């Protein structure tokens, strides 16, 4: 028996629910609606933020914008919602997405079952009572039979480890937890560390305002134009008239966007054909360059080289100073093996007189001083430092919640050498726990709102199945988990991704196990596997009325 659970059993201040959901972003909001309003089970959401939005609540930095078209990066579960909401731009800005999620929370009356300002730090499975105990810093605050972690993939920031960082006397901001008030960069000397997707968006905007901007870049990226523009009423009307068809097409495509022009192989195409395809995709924007050009870019290095070289040439065309262009040109890793950032006049930003690029691979940051940043060959005086150094992605959010499963097994211990899951949504030893878009699912390479809807449906359908069959415990078997891990790995090894240092492989966090954390078989094959598991009565899972599942 778990002694803590026993001693707290009488404490009436601890609330009990059928399901507790952690996170009030895209995943948590939909999970709450589905559980409470469509299934009639008691559900409660906890979130550390003071309002809904998840990633879009925290990432308010200047220029923050989604890299998937707004009409696709949105919920599909409610036809009424799809018809009522009108996106103003082809790629939505962070404020518009946050407004959308607020609208969803209001429309479905979700806030009354969400407890904000509550960071969950302890989730402990009580073997005897077959319940999860949910706790924050002050102790246990709830119990539930089922737990859904809608904590996102990019919600735990990477910690800055620059020597003497705390000595800096100026202002410090981080893209992933940006203040709610506008930050004024006028007349200031600003330094941005990091040139990934967040840095690229922030740099472009901050440069327009700051007296001087210094960008500290370690690894250049293969960025390409996002292609944003206002959505015309006619375009919106056309989408709304055939939204159902568009969603089906999205779900049937590798990355969850309804792109269908990709030709089989870049290397098999003629140079003229390649040029035409790349010209179209580059300027058409979004992820067309990677997903709608040639199908073998992530699998065949020779094919990949053709796209990589095309983007390198564009950088050289767009940046006036050849030395700066060279510093911005990515080398040594294939295109798309780091998530390709999308930009609006990012490269032209380096043609401005008030912007300096510093290559911190060849001249590393040695320390932060009271007045700025010292690299191995220069000192940069700054009023503001902006951190855009990324996230402890995918596993970080789950491992930060103190999850303890059956027989006292800590998730941190179980995943010490990388994530082990079944279908990227459950893990052996942790009954009744579902993590939405978890590691080893298509997650970050599948249009997130659709990936979330699929996973929420899987988790909540499973809960419904248990209830309808007089069962109450569900846990993947060790065998199913081992087989899933082997499948995920074998697919990854056929791609170019494992060889690159990126957050996909955990290589961006010192000491993190290096393993490709994404199911790379694409959304359609993944959806088929999950549908078969469900149709066959949850193959790979042990279902029970007791906690006695063999280890
Ligand atoms: O993080 P990143 P991000 N010293 O890890 C550098 C999503 N997103 O927040 O590559 C110096 O990509 C690091 O350098 P290196 C999207 O999925 C989406 O920008 O490790 N530099 C890199 O340049 C994206 O992929 C949108 O050598 C350090 C940068 O910091 C994901 O979020 C917008 C360093 C981190 O880049 C993450 O993007 C924004 C150190 N110690 C984000 N540590 C859209 O929808 C790290 N760096 C458009």
XYZ file of C-alpha atoms and ligand atoms in Angstrom:
599
model
C 0.000 0.000 0.000
C 1.135 3.517 -0.670
C 1.254 4.977 2.895
C 0.859 8.516 1.650
C -2.330 7.683 -0.199
C -3.710 5.951 2.861
C -3.003 8.826 5.237
C -4.555 11.306 2.835
C -7.669 9.290 2.129
C -9.621 11.142 4.762
C -8.546 14.617 3.655
C -11.653 16.156 2.127
C -9.748 19.085 0.645
C -8.337 16.718 -1.953
C -10.677 16.658 -4.925
C -11.419 13.478 -6.838
C -12.047 13.285 -10.564
C -12.368 10.573 -13.141
C -9.714 12.284 -15.220
C -7.120 14.942 -14.506
C -5.608 16.753 -17.474
C -2.386 18.703 -17.154
C -2.093 21.695 -19.459
C -4.648 24.118 -20.901
C -3.278 24.451 -24.415
C -4.659 22.846 -27.577
C -4.496 19.371 -25.980
C -5.958 20.128 -22.568
C -8.832 22.251 -23.859
C -9.988 19.605 -26.303
C -9.518 16.788 -23.780
C -11.674 18.616 -21.246
C -14.421 19.278 -23.775
C -14.460 15.691 -24.988
C -14.407 14.122 -21.540
C -16.829 16.427 -19.807
C -19.224 17.418 -22.573
C -19.168 14.411 -24.884
C -18.556 11.548 -22.447
C -20.031 12.894 -19.229
C -17.060 12.018 -17.024
C -15.692 14.330 -14.375
C -12.536 16.022 -15.581
C -10.356 18.786 -14.263
C -7.447 20.668 -15.828
C -4.423 22.145 -14.048
C -2.102 24.650 -15.680
C 0.869 26.630 -14.386
C -0.132 29.665 -16.463
C -2.714 32.231 -15.428
C -4.873 31.552 -18.487
C -5.395 29.190 -21.399
C -3.089 28.915 -24.409
C -0.208 26.587 -23.532
C 2.708 27.280 -25.830
C 0.855 30.290 -27.254
C 0.412 31.733 -23.754
C 4.151 31.666 -23.026
C 5.789 32.390 -26.389
C 4.788 36.050 -26.824
C 8.069 37.319 -28.183
C 7.986 39.848 -31.032
C 7.380 38.138 -34.357
C 5.990 34.891 -32.866
C 3.913 33.270 -35.571
C 2.876 29.749 -36.472
C 4.730 27.908 -39.238
C 1.656 25.958 -40.415
C -1.195 27.698 -42.251
C -3.859 28.983 -39.873
C -6.659 27.163 -41.660
C -4.816 23.891 -41.016
C -3.344 24.734 -37.600
C -6.699 24.762 -35.828
C -9.219 22.347 -34.348
C -11.293 20.208 -36.683
C -13.536 18.595 -34.072
C -16.349 21.133 -34.292
C -17.813 22.098 -37.660
C -19.573 25.044 -35.957
C -16.275 26.335 -34.579
C -14.628 25.989 -37.998
C -17.405 27.990 -39.577
C -17.587 30.654 -36.868
C -13.905 31.476 -36.608
C -12.192 33.484 -39.332
C -8.412 33.680 -39.564
C -7.101 37.002 -40.796
C -3.721 35.850 -42.109
C -2.376 32.870 -43.977
C -0.003 32.154 -41.071
C -1.476 33.252 -37.751
C 0.454 35.439 -35.339
C 0.734 34.415 -31.690
C -1.882 36.982 -30.512
C -4.425 35.660 -33.020
C -3.859 32.013 -31.999
C -4.165 32.992 -28.347
C -7.425 34.816 -29.127
C -8.640 31.681 -30.885
C -7.893 29.470 -27.893
C -9.596 31.977 -25.598
C -12.611 31.883 -27.866
C -12.625 28.076 -27.708
C -12.441 28.196 -23.898
C -15.390 30.620 -23.792
C -17.474 28.891 -26.421
C -17.312 25.526 -24.692
C -17.366 27.038 -21.198
C -14.110 25.346 -20.262
C -12.578 27.745 -17.732
C -14.835 26.645 -14.878
C -13.032 23.291 -14.834
C -9.514 24.650 -15.167
C -7.357 25.568 -12.198
C -4.714 28.074 -13.293
C -1.516 29.145 -11.541
C -0.985 25.560 -10.433
C 2.234 23.838 -11.423
C 2.014 20.085 -11.028
C 5.220 18.691 -9.559
C 4.163 15.250 -8.373
C 2.094 12.510 -10.001
C 2.141 9.285 -8.030
C 0.325 6.065 -8.892
C -1.381 4.480 -5.894
C -1.177 0.749 -6.614
C -3.728 -0.309 -4.039
C -6.494 2.114 -4.887
C -5.690 2.277 -8.584
C -5.590 6.060 -8.569
C -3.196 8.814 -9.505
C -2.340 11.318 -6.800
C -1.791 14.760 -8.266
C 0.373 17.192 -6.328
C 1.927 20.628 -6.462
C 4.643 22.119 -4.256
C 2.217 22.212 -1.332
C 1.209 18.547 -1.455
C -1.519 16.357 -2.899
C -4.343 18.393 -4.437
C -6.349 15.826 -6.398
C -6.881 12.171 -7.142
C -8.015 10.650 -10.378
C -8.355 7.356 -12.125
C -6.912 8.517 -15.430
C -4.257 11.063 -16.161
C -3.800 12.920 -19.440
C -0.607 14.935 -19.854
C -1.274 17.705 -22.362
C 1.959 19.379 -21.438
C 3.259 19.951 -24.958
C 6.597 19.173 -26.542
C 8.276 22.532 -26.234
C 7.300 23.849 -22.824
C 10.417 23.374 -20.698
C 13.020 25.986 -21.581
C 16.671 25.086 -21.949
C 18.589 26.602 -19.029
C 21.290 29.141 -19.861
C 24.668 27.877 -18.678
C 26.819 30.852 -19.639
C 29.516 31.638 -17.100
C 28.525 34.531 -14.788
C 25.149 34.937 -16.480
C 23.634 36.204 -13.230
C 26.102 39.117 -13.113
C 24.541 40.868 -16.116
C 23.040 44.173 -14.952
C 20.810 44.844 -17.942
C 17.437 43.381 -18.899
C 17.115 39.664 -19.683
C 14.237 38.070 -21.610
C 13.604 34.536 -22.823
C 11.479 33.877 -25.918
C 9.678 30.977 -24.214
C 8.429 33.021 -21.228
C 8.050 36.491 -22.660
C 6.461 39.273 -20.502
C 2.837 40.193 -21.106
C 3.722 43.878 -21.433
C 5.430 45.163 -24.541
C 9.219 45.185 -24.219
C 10.639 48.457 -25.541
C 13.909 48.006 -27.434
C 14.086 51.590 -28.708
C 17.553 53.119 -28.270
C 18.868 49.931 -26.712
C 21.786 47.670 -27.558
C 20.283 44.213 -27.749
C 21.985 40.812 -27.960
C 20.049 37.724 -29.081
C 21.581 34.330 -28.316
C 20.239 31.582 -30.579
C 19.157 31.503 -34.216
C 16.548 28.734 -34.336
C 12.895 29.324 -35.259
C 12.249 31.557 -32.219
C 15.467 33.545 -32.617
C 14.890 34.069 -36.336
C 11.404 35.491 -35.777
C 12.478 37.667 -32.844
C 15.671 38.947 -34.536
C 13.728 40.172 -37.576
C 11.394 42.264 -35.413
C 13.856 43.468 -32.749
C 16.235 44.743 -35.453
C 13.543 47.194 -36.586
C 13.436 48.818 -33.161
C 16.780 48.445 -31.408
C 19.622 50.966 -31.638
C 21.861 48.002 -32.331
C 21.255 44.268 -32.465
C 24.017 41.696 -32.075
C 23.091 38.127 -32.972
C 25.131 35.362 -31.343
C 24.730 32.390 -33.672
C 26.265 28.962 -33.134
C 24.714 26.920 -35.966
C 23.101 28.506 -39.033
C 19.732 27.137 -40.127
C 18.106 26.358 -43.468
C 15.398 29.029 -43.195
C 13.012 29.783 -46.049
C 10.185 32.303 -46.580
C 6.958 31.689 -44.693
C 4.879 33.408 -47.386
C 2.493 35.144 -45.028
C -0.250 37.426 -46.379
C -3.752 38.491 -45.399
C -6.474 35.947 -46.131
C -9.075 37.373 -48.475
C -12.793 36.887 -47.720
C -13.028 34.816 -50.920
C -10.207 32.479 -49.827
C -11.832 32.042 -46.411
C -15.192 31.304 -48.035
C -13.672 28.633 -50.239
C -11.950 26.939 -47.311
C -15.082 26.983 -45.188
C -17.096 25.448 -47.995
C -14.852 22.383 -48.086
C -13.263 22.209 -44.650
C -14.202 18.576 -44.140
C -12.463 17.499 -47.310
C -9.388 19.601 -46.448
C -9.097 17.985 -43.006
C -9.361 14.493 -44.460
C -6.666 15.303 -46.958
C -4.473 16.710 -44.165
C -4.846 13.600 -42.068
C -3.936 11.466 -45.066
C -0.679 13.293 -45.675
C 2.707 12.641 -44.041
C 2.892 15.870 -42.016
C -0.809 16.603 -41.561
C -1.015 19.373 -44.145
C -2.954 18.777 -47.359
C 0.058 19.053 -49.646
C -0.077 16.728 -52.625
C 2.420 17.929 -55.200
C 5.605 16.222 -53.989
C 7.368 14.254 -56.713
C 9.029 10.965 -55.796
C 12.710 11.836 -55.976
C 14.798 14.995 -56.267
C 17.797 13.167 -57.639
C 15.703 11.409 -60.281
C 14.335 14.728 -61.561
C 16.104 16.783 -64.233
C 17.945 19.933 -63.054
C 15.289 22.058 -64.784
C 12.452 20.202 -63.082
C 14.164 20.485 -59.689
C 14.677 24.193 -60.192
C 11.012 24.690 -61.083
C 9.820 22.698 -58.069
C 12.165 24.445 -55.644
C 11.316 27.900 -57.019
C 7.600 27.158 -56.553
C 7.955 25.697 -53.088
C 10.459 28.245 -51.769
C 8.275 31.219 -52.619
C 4.960 29.512 -51.932
C 6.063 29.307 -48.297
C 5.156 27.210 -45.292
C 6.643 23.727 -45.171
C 6.224 23.241 -48.917
C 9.959 23.223 -49.453
C 10.401 20.171 -47.228
C 7.049 18.371 -47.575
C 5.687 19.340 -51.010
C 8.777 19.253 -53.231
C 10.270 15.737 -53.340
C 9.349 12.769 -51.179
C 12.897 11.570 -50.602
C 14.506 14.658 -49.070
C 14.596 13.189 -45.568
C 15.723 9.769 -46.810
C 18.300 10.271 -49.551
C 21.386 12.412 -48.917
C 22.001 13.095 -52.600
C 18.460 14.323 -53.053
C 18.708 16.335 -49.869
C 21.894 18.007 -51.124
C 19.982 19.480 -54.062
C 17.490 21.228 -51.748
C 20.228 22.255 -49.316
C 22.279 23.784 -52.129
C 19.222 25.639 -53.465
C 18.616 27.265 -50.063
C 22.304 28.080 -49.598
C 22.297 29.878 -52.967
C 19.220 31.879 -51.902
C 20.993 32.984 -48.703
C 23.984 34.177 -50.746
C 21.617 36.071 -53.076
C 19.745 37.755 -50.245
C 22.615 38.773 -47.941
C 24.772 41.568 -49.398
C 28.014 41.027 -47.445
C 29.524 37.744 -48.683
C 31.263 37.146 -45.332
C 27.994 37.488 -43.434
C 26.232 35.324 -46.035
C 28.875 32.651 -45.498
C 28.323 32.767 -41.718
C 24.581 32.342 -42.273
C 25.009 29.416 -44.654
C 24.262 26.043 -43.040
C 26.786 23.291 -43.638
C 27.581 19.854 -42.338
C 24.048 18.586 -41.789
C 21.209 17.777 -44.199
C 18.276 20.118 -44.808
C 15.207 19.316 -42.678
C 17.063 17.267 -40.085
C 16.681 20.268 -37.795
C 13.171 21.722 -37.994
C 13.497 24.308 -40.790
C 12.569 27.796 -39.555
C 10.291 29.942 -41.669
C 11.002 33.632 -42.050
C 9.906 36.987 -43.399
C 12.886 39.024 -44.630
C 15.160 37.406 -42.025
C 18.203 37.310 -44.277
C 17.667 40.926 -45.381
C 17.858 41.880 -41.682
C 21.622 41.317 -41.935
C 21.829 44.015 -44.635
C 20.852 46.618 -42.030
C 23.531 48.889 -40.546
C 22.324 48.270 -36.999
C 22.753 44.462 -37.059
C 25.939 42.484 -36.344
C 26.273 38.712 -36.629
C 28.745 36.945 -34.352
C 29.778 33.363 -35.027
C 30.014 31.799 -31.591
C 31.088 28.454 -32.953
C 34.457 29.837 -33.984
C 34.565 32.492 -31.232
C 32.548 31.021 -28.338
C 30.874 32.990 -25.586
C 33.362 32.859 -22.700
C 31.285 34.662 -20.125
C 28.586 37.179 -19.439
C 29.803 40.343 -17.750
C 27.950 43.111 -15.903
C 27.728 45.013 -19.166
C 27.387 42.440 -21.889
C 28.826 39.316 -23.471
C 32.484 38.381 -23.883
C 33.434 35.976 -26.639
C 36.868 34.518 -27.185
C 37.883 37.522 -29.273
C 35.661 40.490 -28.405
C 33.428 42.119 -25.812
C 29.911 43.308 -26.710
C 28.284 45.939 -24.528
C 24.552 45.334 -24.223
C 21.505 46.793 -22.487
C 19.362 43.719 -23.132
C 20.021 39.988 -23.600
C 17.354 37.869 -25.295
C 17.661 34.118 -24.856
C 16.335 32.090 -27.798
C 18.212 28.910 -26.908
C 15.374 26.422 -27.235
C 13.789 23.731 -25.132
C 14.327 20.451 -23.347
C 11.970 19.072 -25.951
C 9.469 16.227 -25.912
C 10.585 14.321 -22.812
C 11.414 17.454 -20.749
C 7.795 18.399 -19.912
C 6.913 14.847 -18.794
C 10.081 14.354 -16.793
C 9.576 17.640 -14.951
C 6.392 16.488 -13.208
C 7.781 13.931 -10.756
C 5.892 10.999 -12.280
C 6.107 7.808 -10.194
C 4.404 4.700 -11.528
C 3.721 1.189 -10.332
C 6.007 -0.194 -7.588
C 7.604 3.204 -7.044
C 9.146 3.354 -10.522
C 10.175 6.918 -11.427
C 9.651 7.914 -15.065
C 13.007 9.733 -14.944
C 14.669 6.441 -14.038
C 12.800 4.408 -16.610
C 13.641 6.930 -19.348
C 17.225 7.538 -18.207
C 18.467 6.265 -21.581
C 15.672 7.891 -23.621
C 11.903 7.522 -23.895
C 10.294 4.071 -23.998
C 6.650 4.112 -25.004
C 3.917 2.183 -26.678
C 2.541 4.212 -29.593
C 4.120 7.355 -28.151
C 1.149 7.811 -25.839
C 1.617 5.325 -22.961
C 4.479 3.626 -21.138
C 4.762 0.295 -19.321
C 4.751 0.610 -15.532
C 2.528 3.717 -15.586
C -1.098 2.563 -15.767
C -3.863 4.871 -16.953
C -1.401 7.560 -18.020
C -1.715 9.022 -21.511
C 0.658 11.659 -22.848
C -0.649 13.642 -25.791
C 1.757 13.843 -28.775
C 4.418 12.154 -26.679
C 7.881 11.030 -27.736
C 7.892 8.187 -30.305
C 4.658 9.434 -31.894
C 4.638 11.540 -35.114
C 4.032 14.569 -32.822
C 6.209 17.463 -33.956
C 6.286 16.260 -37.577
C 2.491 16.082 -37.707
C 0.396 19.261 -37.769
C -0.005 19.686 -34.027
C -3.753 20.409 -33.573
C -4.620 17.352 -35.667
C -2.020 15.195 -33.915
C -3.500 16.363 -30.619
C -7.065 15.593 -31.686
C -6.014 12.089 -32.737
C -4.268 11.404 -29.426
C -7.027 12.894 -27.308
C -9.490 10.709 -29.208
C -7.325 7.637 -28.616
C -6.959 8.315 -24.872
C -10.591 9.200 -24.283
C -11.888 6.323 -26.434
C -9.725 4.005 -24.330
C -11.243 5.410 -21.140
C -14.715 4.968 -22.600
C -13.874 1.371 -23.574
C -12.694 0.553 -20.053
C -15.823 2.020 -18.520
C -18.100 0.194 -20.930
C -16.347 -3.124 -20.255
C -16.296 -2.825 -16.481
C -12.535 -2.409 -16.476
C -10.501 0.335 -14.915
C -6.803 -0.236 -15.471
C -4.943 -0.085 -18.742
C -1.238 -0.451 -19.246
C 0.901 -1.330 -22.250
C 2.798 -4.593 -21.998
C 6.569 -4.618 -21.913
C 6.560 -6.653 -25.103
C 4.407 -4.168 -27.021
C 6.579 -1.313 -25.829
C 9.795 -3.033 -26.851
C 8.403 -3.756 -30.299
C 7.220 -0.172 -30.711
C 10.637 1.195 -29.745
C 12.283 -1.123 -32.273
C 9.882 0.000 -35.019
C 10.389 3.707 -34.272
C 14.143 3.225 -34.294
C 14.212 1.133 -37.459
C 12.226 3.784 -39.360
C 14.429 6.573 -37.981
C 17.556 4.757 -39.160
C 16.230 4.843 -42.716
C 16.117 8.648 -42.554
C 18.785 11.329 -42.311
C 17.526 12.652 -38.961
C 19.500 10.620 -36.387
C 22.849 11.939 -37.611
C 22.100 15.606 -36.870
C 22.406 17.432 -33.547
C 18.917 18.789 -32.936
C 16.152 18.863 -30.368
C 14.533 15.981 -32.325
C 17.365 13.791 -31.036
C 17.896 15.424 -27.640
C 21.340 16.581 -28.758
C 20.605 20.222 -27.885
C 20.655 19.498 -24.140
C 24.027 18.542 -22.653
C 23.834 15.070 -21.079
C 20.443 14.187 -22.566
C 20.331 10.701 -24.132
C 20.720 10.934 -27.881
C 17.839 9.137 -29.542
C 15.460 10.097 -32.332
C 12.220 10.837 -30.455
C 9.825 10.926 -33.412
C 7.891 8.200 -35.216
C 8.958 8.998 -38.771
C 6.567 6.741 -40.668
C 4.192 9.669 -41.226
C 0.730 10.441 -39.912
C -1.297 8.078 -42.158
C 0.616 4.915 -41.226
C 0.630 5.904 -37.564
C -3.097 6.565 -37.586
C -3.720 3.168 -39.184
C -1.667 1.397 -36.471
C -3.593 3.177 -33.706
C -6.941 2.467 -35.371
C -6.065 -1.247 -35.603
C -5.008 -1.362 -31.950
C -8.322 0.190 -30.983
C -10.453 -1.955 -33.311
C -8.878 -5.134 -31.954
C -9.727 -4.351 -28.335
C -6.455 -2.584 -27.504
C -3.799 -5.005 -28.633
C -0.556 -4.516 -26.749
C -2.347 -3.364 -23.615
C -3.155 -5.304 -20.467
C -6.659 -4.352 -19.349
C -7.814 -5.228 -15.886
C -10.037 -4.492 -12.965
C -7.182 -4.942 -10.564
C -3.732 -3.420 -10.429
C -2.186 -6.860 -10.681
C -0.478 -6.524 -14.018
C 2.606 -8.681 -14.348
C 5.854 -6.722 -14.397
O 14.908 26.489 -30.378
P 16.021 25.746 -31.245
P 13.747 27.476 -30.857
N 25.019 28.761 -26.653
O 16.526 24.646 -30.367
C 21.166 28.006 -29.881
C 9.123 25.566 -32.532
N 8.882 26.935 -32.911
O 13.039 27.967 -29.658
O 21.832 24.842 -33.091
C 24.742 29.328 -27.833
O 15.557 25.428 -32.578
C 21.077 26.867 -30.843
O 22.321 26.637 -31.455
P 22.719 25.142 -31.909
C 9.752 24.868 -33.720
O 9.318 23.548 -33.752
C 7.981 27.149 -33.894
O 14.255 28.487 -31.808
O 22.427 24.257 -30.728
N 23.684 29.037 -28.587
C 19.991 27.377 -31.782
O 20.495 28.312 -32.683
C 11.206 24.984 -33.390
O 12.024 24.054 -34.060
C 7.785 28.409 -34.332
O 24.158 25.208 -32.218
C 22.842 28.120 -28.105
C 19.052 28.094 -30.811
O 19.838 28.446 -29.684
C 11.186 24.799 -31.907
O 10.056 25.533 -31.478
C 8.446 29.478 -33.782
C 23.054 27.489 -26.874
C 17.926 27.225 -30.330
O 17.144 26.846 -31.412
C 12.385 25.292 -31.160
O 12.793 26.542 -31.685
C 9.336 29.237 -32.770
C 24.193 27.840 -26.139
N 24.471 27.291 -24.944
C 9.558 27.964 -32.342
N 22.057 26.627 -26.664
C 6.850 28.612 -35.427
O 5.744 28.115 -35.444
C 21.249 26.707 -27.734
N 21.732 27.619 -28.602
C 7.331 29.422 -36.551
